Every structure is written in structure tokens, then in C-alpha cells.
Amino acid sequence: MEYEAVIGMEVHVEINTKSKIFCGCSTEFNAPPNTNVCPVCLGFPGVLPVLNREMVNKSVAAGLALNCRISRWSKMDRKNYFYPDMAKNYQISQYDLPLCFKGHLDIEVDGEIRRIGITRAHMEEDTARNTHTIGGGQSGVDFNRSGVPLLEIVTEPDLRSAKEAYAYLVTLKQILQYLDVSDCNMEEGSLRAEANISVRPKGATAFGAKTEVKNVASFSGVQKAIEYEIARQIQVLEEGGKVLQETRGWDADRGITVTQRLKESAHDYRYFPEPDLVPIVVDEAWEHRIRDRLPELPMARKKRFMEQYGLSAYDAMVLTATRPLADYYEACVSAGAESKKAANWVMGDLQALLTDGKMEITQCRIAPAALAAMIRMIEEGAISGKIGKEVLADMFETGREPQAIVEEKGLAQISDEAAIEAIVAQVISDNPAQVEQYKAGKEKVMGFLVGQVMKASRGKANPELVNRILRDALKK
Amino acid sequence: MTAWHEKTAHEIRDLVRRGEVTAVEVTKSYLDRIAAVESKVDAYTQVWSDYALEQAAAVDGRVRRGEDPGQMAGVPIALKEVLCTQHGFTTCASKILEGFRSPYDATVVRKLAQAGAVFLGKVNMDEFAMGSSTENSAIKTTRNPWNLRCVPGGSSGGSAAAVAADMCAVSLGSDTGGSIRQPACLCGCVGIKPTYGRVSRYGLVAFASSLDQIGPLTKDVQDAALTLSVICGKDPLDATSADLPAPDFTQALTGDIRGLRVGMPRECFTEALGPEMREKVVTAIDVLRQQGAEVVEVSLPHSEYAIAVYYIICTAEASANLARFDGVRYGFRHPDVKDVREMYVKSKSAAFGPEVKRRIMLGTYVLSSGYYDAYYLKAQKVRRLIKEDFDRAFEQCDIIATPTSPTPAFEFGAKTADPLEMYLSDIYTISTNLATLPGISLPCGLCASGLPAAIQLMARPFDEATLLRAAHCYEQNSGIQMGKPPIA
């Protein structure tokens, strides 16, 4: 039988506000344990939460970017359960009235656009972090993470493959980073993804029993876990078994999912409205203020890059992959670089240097205007394209202006015809055999002779002039 | 000359500010008084003698240097065990917080300290403010100064007994369903529960967050107005505190209530109310009429559901609020446990008292899947109806007058066997919390048994000015001499 997978994603992202969601403590990652804490995020007796307004701003921005409707009136709720990472033994979250709801995100898979429904995005507080001694015996709780703001983004069961789930995560991360609402760093736990997976006979409308896969450390891990889980569920059904509704963990080392918790032991969270907080009222004016400040989002920017700069779909996609890269490219163009040449340099040589140095564009020492200046120098014939690569590497290393490098290293292009004629004459007299071959009709030898001239000029000779002068000389 | 400890807070404040007595002298007088009668009343759980004298000396220093010593300069105050203080312990009269030190001061404590108040120590209460007799304290039994065989009421029983016995000038209590007003009634002092949101709850260990308010218990209405003026106001640390100016409520005490409409809810004057208490309250309302108020009958048709609604909402909130006492970060942890789950179960089982456990279980039940709609959600709807009853009543009147408590103080053990009987102690006070209104309890004479009776006045939300004006006018014109309780 042919099966179809049905996948929904739940993604928790830490929103990058300076302070925690309900107190003034810093949200900084990697601080020494239990240093970013206060009576509020430690759940001491008598404390009260106060909602961080910036959290609401950033959550609304995320909601709008995900085409969600924003609740005019929403509230926080208490989710009750006991665990040592819970300062109050309840988590302040949103239950029946999420801040953002009924949205969608368009993703591109194999050149096709798929629209994924966003059920809701709601605000809540992160828990503390538990660590345990190997072999048990002792546990430590670090409350630095307690009260870090989280936005939980839940999709409709609209995804149909592991590949789509991967594309969804990449697109979501890209948008959230564009908005500057989250670092979306899976290693630091600022983005955590869980997948709800079920399979059903193709064409069926009812859902099969679902499993929830947690503990995945990377997007590719999510893709692999989903692939594994789909195959596992199909196998269970093919063998006449039943898929159990349960939570499964991804074991990356073994490449399998394993049972964590069966649904039978699921909690009754006894949600009820948080009486310590007032309702969250986002009126039209507030929503508009945030909407007006939204940056251009990746898909729109890609489209504009194609139209405005004449870029191919691929180039536009690469250049809009992150907001800093797109900003860098646009700054370079507005500083006077020709758009397609700028695209080639940014995506080619510059990206290669960044990759080698394991750096992000934000760490690049070359100012966009300096790159533009270098590109203009090539266009104007001041340096050759080949010398340009050398200059770029120096700029990347030192952060100096291209003019200064060219001057200091004497890399300016030789466009003096007399000088080139002298070199050409020398090359002809040094390579009589090749000259003979060329004259006998072996056109290919031309390339060798050009190379010799360029080599003799240490790459500085203007290639166009070299070609013309060499051809003329060989006709004699 | 009356002893310093028999004076009111505003009298002490004026004398200290004028330099006619030092705060240290006043404090010593109170500490002596505590030493003399504490063994009979047992109001205090902690007496901070040295710390009190230090604070008093600091106030005197400000007076000597000509600096403003504050609106509560030198006024000796007792704090309910439920209020967080960096000094001493904050136990909520529970074994689970035995020896607990709060790392911060409650906002009200900070405000009073800034106003020059002197903290004498902390006073007893029902564990986590759950009870109406202070018999649920895990620390000690507090007795009613008017009759040592009787309870002081609760949950702020220590606060009321300490004021009544002149063991402090003012005390702070907390009121979730009557916990300031009912003990004030039983001990013959003034007790005001402000409008929900009037006073910051930051540093008040939560029992039921949507109902809790801090308020003063005092010897007269002027002291209540004074203390409320100092502790009220918007607090950035409490999102539910109202963003309203903090007025000087003593300015409202004009003595003039001509034209004020006083509503008597017919549901509060049925046969359920004993004849003696009824006679006292009706007489008190007559005093208001004689002063120019117009008395009208009003109706609060849903008040019969108040107790049921209250015990659903307050227990639901309490079940979550008390979840944090788990032995993980602070408080009692059972020494003999093998895993986390057992640590929770054994710690809570050993250290919470029976009433607290009962309410946690009730609250957990009413929030449980499958019961939520029938209990919690229904209770919220009826709470709204109760509030609407008051809205309608306040179209016909400016003040509502009722008894505070159906009976005067009762003997120890009289109601402990039947929790429902105990819950009925708050039948007249609970609606005020559900409707988030301000309410005040005023002594209105002694019953034949020699125990105090009281009238309760309520006003529209945030209309404490009218409430206090009416209360003050009654106090000035009642002609009642309560006298001092017959201890010592």
C-alpha cells in the first residue's frame, strides 16, 4: 500500500529581548550558573510577574511576518505541573487565547511553493536547565534560563515529507532572523523543534496515530528523525501492528527514535487564567506601529533583487539568505558597484574567504563601499580581474582600502601599449617553437602565449591589449 | 496621662514629629506592653526588640536633624507573617517555611519604612491565610484579648489581637475573603480591605491572587486612612496594581455625610443573623441616618452563592500558588526521600497543615480536566453576576452597610470540626473580595457577652475616600465607648 505522511511542527524560539519575560534579569546565554536570577525567576514566595512589553512587540512582529491574525485581547495562563526545572511548579503560558493565530508560511520545495498553515504562536516562559551527575546521585538546576521569553509556533498538520519539514524550519528561521526577534541557534537552544508525525494510506482523510519526536539538535537531524519515523510507522502498519501515540526521542548516534513517554501518562495541566497578570490588549494602533516597522521579508526581497538588480532566481535566493548578507550586497550596489558583478564577487570570492575563515558576513572587515570601489577599479581598467582577487584577499585580511593596496603593491594594470609591445616582443623571441606552431594554424597556442605575457607582467598587463598586440605581432 | 502604647498612630506621629516624645520612648513603651501581655494573647510570632529600637533611633535622628521623618514617624507596626521582610523570618505560620528568610521586602514594608514606621515584629495568622480563627497556625494559638477563651478571628488574628491589646499602634493584615475585617470585628478594632489593585501585592505571599489585598488594622478610622495613604499606589512590580494617584485619605474625613445614600442589602439582614448582632448593626446604621445619610434597601440576589464561588476560585488559585513550596529551592525538605517525586510528596505531606491540604486538593479538583467547566468556569461566571449585583446596588446608594461577622468571637474548637461552619464566618465579607470592592469593619459596641460587634461598610471600587468618610463620621458620632479589653 502507498502511504502518506502527515507532519505538524511545534517550534519554541527564545525571543532575544534584553531582559526576561517577567523580570529584569538578563537573558544572556552562557553566564555562570544561577547568576542571572532574582526572586521572581526563582519563584520565591510573594513575587509577581510583570510582562515584558518588548516581548509582546517582538511576538507580534513574528506573528505578522507569519501572516497571523493578532488577538486584540489575549491573556496569560498557568500550566500546572511539578518538575524541578519549574520555579513555581507552573509555567506561565498562553492556553486558549494565543497572541497570534491563523497564519501561514510559504515554503519552497523543489521549485514549488507550498503554503503551511500556522495554527498559533503564543508567548511563554522558558524553564530552568537541569543537569545530572553521570550515574545519578546529584542534580543541579541552573535558573539562568528560567523566565527567558519563548514564542511557541505551531503549524497545522500540513507538511507531507521530511524535506518539507526541513524547508519549513529553514524558512521560519530565516524570517525570525530577518525580524531580529531570535538568534534561532539550535546549539544554544534558542530554537527547539518538535515534530508530530503520523502516516495514513494515501488518499485517506482521517489521521493516523501520531508520535511526537523531541530532542533533535539540528535541522538535518529533524529531517532524518522524520524520515526514520515515517519508515518505522509504515513498517509497523505493514506488519499488522498499531502505531502507539507517544513521545519519542531522537538518538542521533544510532539514527533511530526511541520511546520516551507513552500518552497514557500524559499530564492534566489544569490550565487557568494567570491572575497575577492583566489581559494583553494589542489595539489596532499598536499592531500598525509594529507592522510599519517590519523589515522587507526574504521572499519579497528576493523578488525585488531579481527585478531591481536583474539577478537570477538562484543568485537572488543566495543573496537574501540572511538579512546581513542582503544588506551587505545592497550597500555594495548603492556604493556604485554594478549589480551583477557585485553579486558575483559577494557570492563567489568573498563567500569563499568567509567560508575558509569560518566567519559570518557581519564579521567581514571589508566595508561594502570598499568592495564596490574595488569592483569599479576593475571596470575602469585600473586593475585586472585577476589582480582583483589578490586585492580582495588583502582587504579581507587587513580591512584596508583597495586603492591603498594597489598603490603599495604596485598592482595597477599596465595599459601602456609600448610597454606591452616590449613584453610581447620578448615572449615571441623566447618561444620560437610555439610561434611556429601558431603560424602553422594551431590557434590554441595563442592562449599559451597570452599566459606568458601576463606572467612576464606579473598579471598586471591589460588582458585586452595583450590579446590585440600579440595577434598583431604574430601577423608580421 | 495615657501610656504611649494606648495612643493612636496619628497621635504618636504628631508627637514624634514635634519632638514631644522620641520614637525610642514610644517603641520601648510598646515593647514593655508586649512583654506584659504577650503570654496571655500570644499575638506575636517574632518580636524584633533590637531592630525596632534601631529603627526608632533612626527616626529620632531625622527629627533631631530637622529632616522630614515621614508620615508614619515612630509609629510601631506589627506585620502579618505572610508579608515578606528581609529582617527576621517569613513563615506564613507554616512548617513548610519554618526558618525561611525572604531576600527582599514587600512593597508595603518598603513604603512604611520610608515613611518612618517602626516594625516591632511579626504576628500570627492561619497558615497561608487559610482560616477564620487563627487556629490553623502551625506556630501558636493566639487568644482574643476580650476573652482569652475565644479566638481572635482570622486569618489576620495576630494582627487584630495585637492592635486590640495595644501591642502595636497599627498592624498590617491581608484579606482574601474577610481576613482583615472579620478578626477586626472579633477583636474590636478597625480593619480595612482596600479595593483590589489599590495596594501592591508584591511581597505578599499569595493565597488567592485575584482576591488578596493588604490592608491595615488600626485603633481608629483616621489611622486606617493614614496607613492606607502610605501603602497604596501603583507598583511597577505588581501588574494588577491600579495606575491611580495615591491620595491622602485623611483629607476625606470631613465628618459630613449629608446626602450620602446608605444601602442595606435585604439578603444580609435575614434570620440567619443573630438578633443581638442585628440590633447592633441596625443601630449603627441609624447613627449614619442621624448624620444626614439616606438609608435605602438594596438587593444582592446572588450573594447566596458567594461562599460556594469563593471556595472554588480561592482554592483553584491556591493550588497553583502553593505548588512552589516543594523543598527544591527553599523551605522544608523531607530528609528521607529516594527520588524527586517522593521529595515532593513527603515534604508537602509533612509540612502543610490539614486546612491547607484540603484547599490544595479542592483547588486541584476544580481545575481538573472534565471538572473545569462545571466548577471553575461556572464560578467565574457567578463571580461576574455577584459583581453586577453590586454595580446595580451602587446605582441606588453610595455605601453598603452589613454586619461584618454573623457572630462575635467564638470559643476555641467551636468550629474546627466542621470546615463549612468555619467558612460561614466570612459570609458577609467574601462578596466584597469577589466584587473587588473596598470594605471596612468598624466596632459598633459590645455584646452582652462582653465581646465586640462590628458593622461593615463597602463602597464602589477605588472609592475608599467615601468609605473612610462614612466610617469616620460613624466613629465620631456613634456615642459608643468600646473601652479596653479586660486583659492585664
mmCIF file of C-alpha atoms in Angstrom, chain B residues 44-186:
data_model
loop_
_atom_site.group_PDB
_atom_site.id
_atom_site.type_symbol
_atom_site.label_atom_id
_atom_site.label_comp_id
_atom_site.label_asym_id
_atom_site.label_seq_id
_atom_site.Cartn_x
_atom_site.Cartn_y
_atom_site.Cartn_z
ATOM 1 C CA TYR B 44 3.472 37.728 68.105
ATOM 2 C CA THR B 45 5.461 35.080 66.300
ATOM 3 C CA GLN B 46 8.610 37.238 66.281
ATOM 4 C CA VAL B 47 9.398 40.326 68.363
ATOM 5 C CA TRP B 48 12.233 42.392 66.906
ATOM 6 C CA SER B 49 13.168 44.403 70.025
ATOM 7 C CA ASP B 50 16.678 45.460 68.998
ATOM 8 C CA TYR B 51 15.758 46.077 65.401
ATOM 9 C CA ALA B 52 12.707 48.119 66.469
ATOM 10 C CA LEU B 53 14.834 50.319 68.713
ATOM 11 C CA GLU B 54 17.361 50.780 65.886
ATOM 12 C CA GLN B 55 14.621 51.916 63.523
ATOM 13 C CA ALA B 56 13.187 54.207 66.205
ATOM 14 C CA ALA B 57 16.611 55.746 66.841
ATOM 15 C CA ALA B 58 16.960 56.410 63.121
ATOM 16 C CA VAL B 59 13.615 58.235 63.128
ATOM 17 C CA ASP B 60 14.694 60.294 66.140
ATOM 18 C CA GLY B 61 17.908 61.151 64.303
ATOM 19 C CA ARG B 62 15.919 62.542 61.407
ATOM 20 C CA VAL B 63 13.744 64.587 63.760
ATOM 21 C CA ARG B 64 16.852 65.975 65.512
ATOM 22 C CA ARG B 65 18.488 66.897 62.223
ATOM 23 C CA GLY B 66 15.342 68.667 61.110
ATOM 24 C CA GLU B 67 14.729 66.215 58.269
ATOM 25 C CA ASP B 68 11.245 65.011 57.383
ATOM 26 C CA PRO B 69 10.810 61.834 59.435
ATOM 27 C CA GLY B 70 7.830 60.720 57.339
ATOM 28 C CA GLN B 71 4.077 60.370 57.631
ATOM 29 C CA MET B 72 4.318 57.377 59.960
ATOM 30 C CA ALA B 73 7.248 58.685 62.011
ATOM 31 C CA GLY B 74 7.804 56.485 65.026
ATOM 32 C CA VAL B 75 4.570 54.526 64.629
ATOM 33 C CA PRO B 76 5.100 50.971 65.929
ATOM 34 C CA ILE B 77 3.745 48.414 63.496
ATOM 35 C CA ALA B 78 3.219 44.661 63.523
ATOM 36 C CA LEU B 79 3.353 42.713 60.269
ATOM 37 C CA LYS B 80 1.374 39.611 59.409
ATOM 38 C CA GLU B 81 3.615 36.573 58.882
ATOM 39 C CA VAL B 82 2.541 36.480 55.219
ATOM 40 C CA LEU B 83 4.437 39.683 54.341
ATOM 41 C CA CYS B 84 7.995 39.314 53.094
ATOM 42 C CA THR B 85 10.726 41.059 55.066
ATOM 43 C CA GLN B 86 14.468 40.824 54.776
ATOM 44 C CA HIS B 87 14.635 41.131 58.539
ATOM 45 C CA GLY B 88 13.582 38.082 60.537
ATOM 46 C CA PHE B 89 11.610 35.218 59.079
ATOM 47 C CA THR B 90 8.668 34.975 56.708
ATOM 48 C CA THR B 91 6.865 31.775 57.596
ATOM 49 C CA CYS B 92 3.182 32.226 56.709
ATOM 50 C CA ALA B 93 2.693 30.395 60.029
ATOM 51 C CA SER B 94 3.530 27.203 58.194
ATOM 52 C CA LYS B 95 6.018 24.493 58.958
ATOM 53 C CA ILE B 96 6.956 24.470 55.276
ATOM 54 C CA LEU B 97 8.520 27.942 55.630
ATOM 55 C CA GLU B 98 9.976 27.447 59.082
ATOM 56 C CA GLY B 99 13.177 29.477 59.257
ATOM 57 C CA PHE B 100 12.673 30.984 55.797
ATOM 58 C CA ARG B 101 14.292 34.368 55.194
ATOM 59 C CA SER B 102 12.987 36.427 52.307
ATOM 60 C CA PRO B 103 15.671 38.030 50.149
ATOM 61 C CA TYR B 104 13.540 41.141 49.700
ATOM 62 C CA ASP B 105 10.991 43.407 51.376
ATOM 63 C CA ALA B 106 7.348 43.573 50.331
ATOM 64 C CA THR B 107 6.448 46.878 48.662
ATOM 65 C CA VAL B 108 4.194 47.846 51.600
ATOM 66 C CA VAL B 109 7.033 47.183 54.036
ATOM 67 C CA ARG B 110 9.382 49.340 51.977
ATOM 68 C CA LYS B 111 6.821 52.154 51.832
ATOM 69 C CA LEU B 112 6.126 52.071 55.554
ATOM 70 C CA ALA B 113 9.858 52.042 56.338
ATOM 71 C CA GLN B 114 10.346 55.065 54.096
ATOM 72 C CA ALA B 115 7.503 56.800 55.953
ATOM 73 C CA GLY B 116 9.340 56.320 59.257
ATOM 74 C CA ALA B 117 7.332 53.420 60.688
ATOM 75 C CA VAL B 118 8.960 51.146 63.261
ATOM 76 C CA PHE B 119 8.460 47.404 62.825
ATOM 77 C CA LEU B 120 8.017 45.616 66.139
ATOM 78 C CA GLY B 121 7.882 42.150 64.658
ATOM 79 C CA LYS B 122 5.523 39.716 63.046
ATOM 80 C CA VAL B 123 2.176 38.407 64.167
ATOM 81 C CA ASN B 124 0.309 35.146 63.971
ATOM 82 C CA MET B 125 -2.174 34.027 61.347
ATOM 83 C CA ASP B 126 -3.894 30.979 59.946
ATOM 84 C CA GLU B 127 -1.397 29.002 57.887
ATOM 85 C CA PHE B 128 -1.093 30.680 54.461
ATOM 86 C CA ALA B 129 -4.027 32.922 55.472
ATOM 87 C CA MET B 130 -6.452 29.999 55.251
ATOM 88 C CA GLY B 131 -8.912 30.153 58.104
ATOM 89 C CA SER B 132 -11.150 32.388 60.183
ATOM 90 C CA SER B 133 -9.862 31.810 63.698
ATOM 91 C CA THR B 134 -6.027 31.661 63.537
ATOM 92 C CA GLU B 135 -6.404 28.129 64.883
ATOM 93 C CA ASN B 136 -4.708 26.886 61.698
ATOM 94 C CA SER B 137 -1.370 28.433 62.644
ATOM 95 C CA ALA B 138 1.473 25.931 62.844
ATOM 96 C CA ILE B 139 3.269 28.239 65.275
ATOM 97 C CA LYS B 140 0.999 29.066 68.175
ATOM 98 C CA THR B 141 -2.535 29.810 69.357
ATOM 99 C CA THR B 142 -3.484 33.468 69.550
ATOM 100 C CA ARG B 143 -6.210 34.453 72.004
ATOM 101 C CA ASN B 144 -8.806 37.183 71.819
ATOM 102 C CA PRO B 145 -7.863 39.991 74.242
ATOM 103 C CA TRP B 146 -11.553 40.483 75.067
ATOM 104 C CA ASN B 147 -11.920 36.900 76.205
ATOM 105 C CA LEU B 148 -8.911 34.639 76.311
ATOM 106 C CA ARG B 149 -11.086 31.546 75.794
ATOM 107 C CA CYS B 150 -12.135 32.911 72.415
ATOM 108 C CA VAL B 151 -10.493 33.061 69.026
ATOM 109 C CA PRO B 152 -9.296 36.394 67.645
ATOM 110 C CA GLY B 153 -10.764 35.583 64.243
ATOM 111 C CA GLY B 154 -8.664 35.044 61.163
ATOM 112 C CA SER B 155 -6.746 34.759 59.196
ATOM 113 C CA SER B 156 -5.167 38.031 60.435
ATOM 114 C CA GLY B 157 -5.897 37.039 64.053
ATOM 115 C CA GLY B 158 -2.492 38.072 65.345
ATOM 116 C CA SER B 159 -2.798 41.454 63.623
ATOM 117 C CA ALA B 160 -6.198 42.125 65.212
ATOM 118 C CA ALA B 161 -5.271 40.846 68.672
ATOM 119 C CA ALA B 162 -2.065 42.903 68.710
ATOM 120 C CA VAL B 163 -3.932 46.135 67.906
ATOM 121 C CA ALA B 164 -6.744 45.362 70.349
ATOM 122 C CA ALA B 165 -4.278 44.629 73.169
ATOM 123 C CA ASP B 166 -2.200 47.774 72.437
ATOM 124 C CA MET B 167 0.770 45.622 71.426
ATOM 125 C CA CYS B 168 1.234 47.788 68.334
ATOM 126 C CA ALA B 169 -0.281 51.013 67.054
ATOM 127 C CA VAL B 170 -1.082 49.610 63.627
ATOM 128 C CA SER B 171 -0.797 46.194 62.100
ATOM 129 C CA LEU B 172 -0.914 45.021 58.537
ATOM 130 C CA GLY B 173 -3.111 42.122 57.584
ATOM 131 C CA SER B 174 -4.201 40.547 54.350
ATOM 132 C CA ASP B 175 -7.758 39.914 53.287
ATOM 133 C CA THR B 176 -8.808 37.303 50.728
ATOM 134 C CA GLY B 177 -12.360 36.672 51.911
ATOM 135 C CA GLY B 178 -12.582 38.681 55.128
ATOM 136 C CA SER B 179 -9.253 38.006 56.791
ATOM 137 C CA ILE B 180 -8.770 41.625 57.887
ATOM 138 C CA ARG B 181 -12.375 42.600 58.599
ATOM 139 C CA GLN B 182 -13.588 39.502 60.459
ATOM 140 C CA PRO B 183 -10.745 39.484 63.040
ATOM 141 C CA ALA B 184 -11.060 43.286 63.321
ATOM 142 C CA CYS B 185 -14.708 42.676 64.175
ATOM 143 C CA LEU B 186 -13.957 39.925 66.670
#
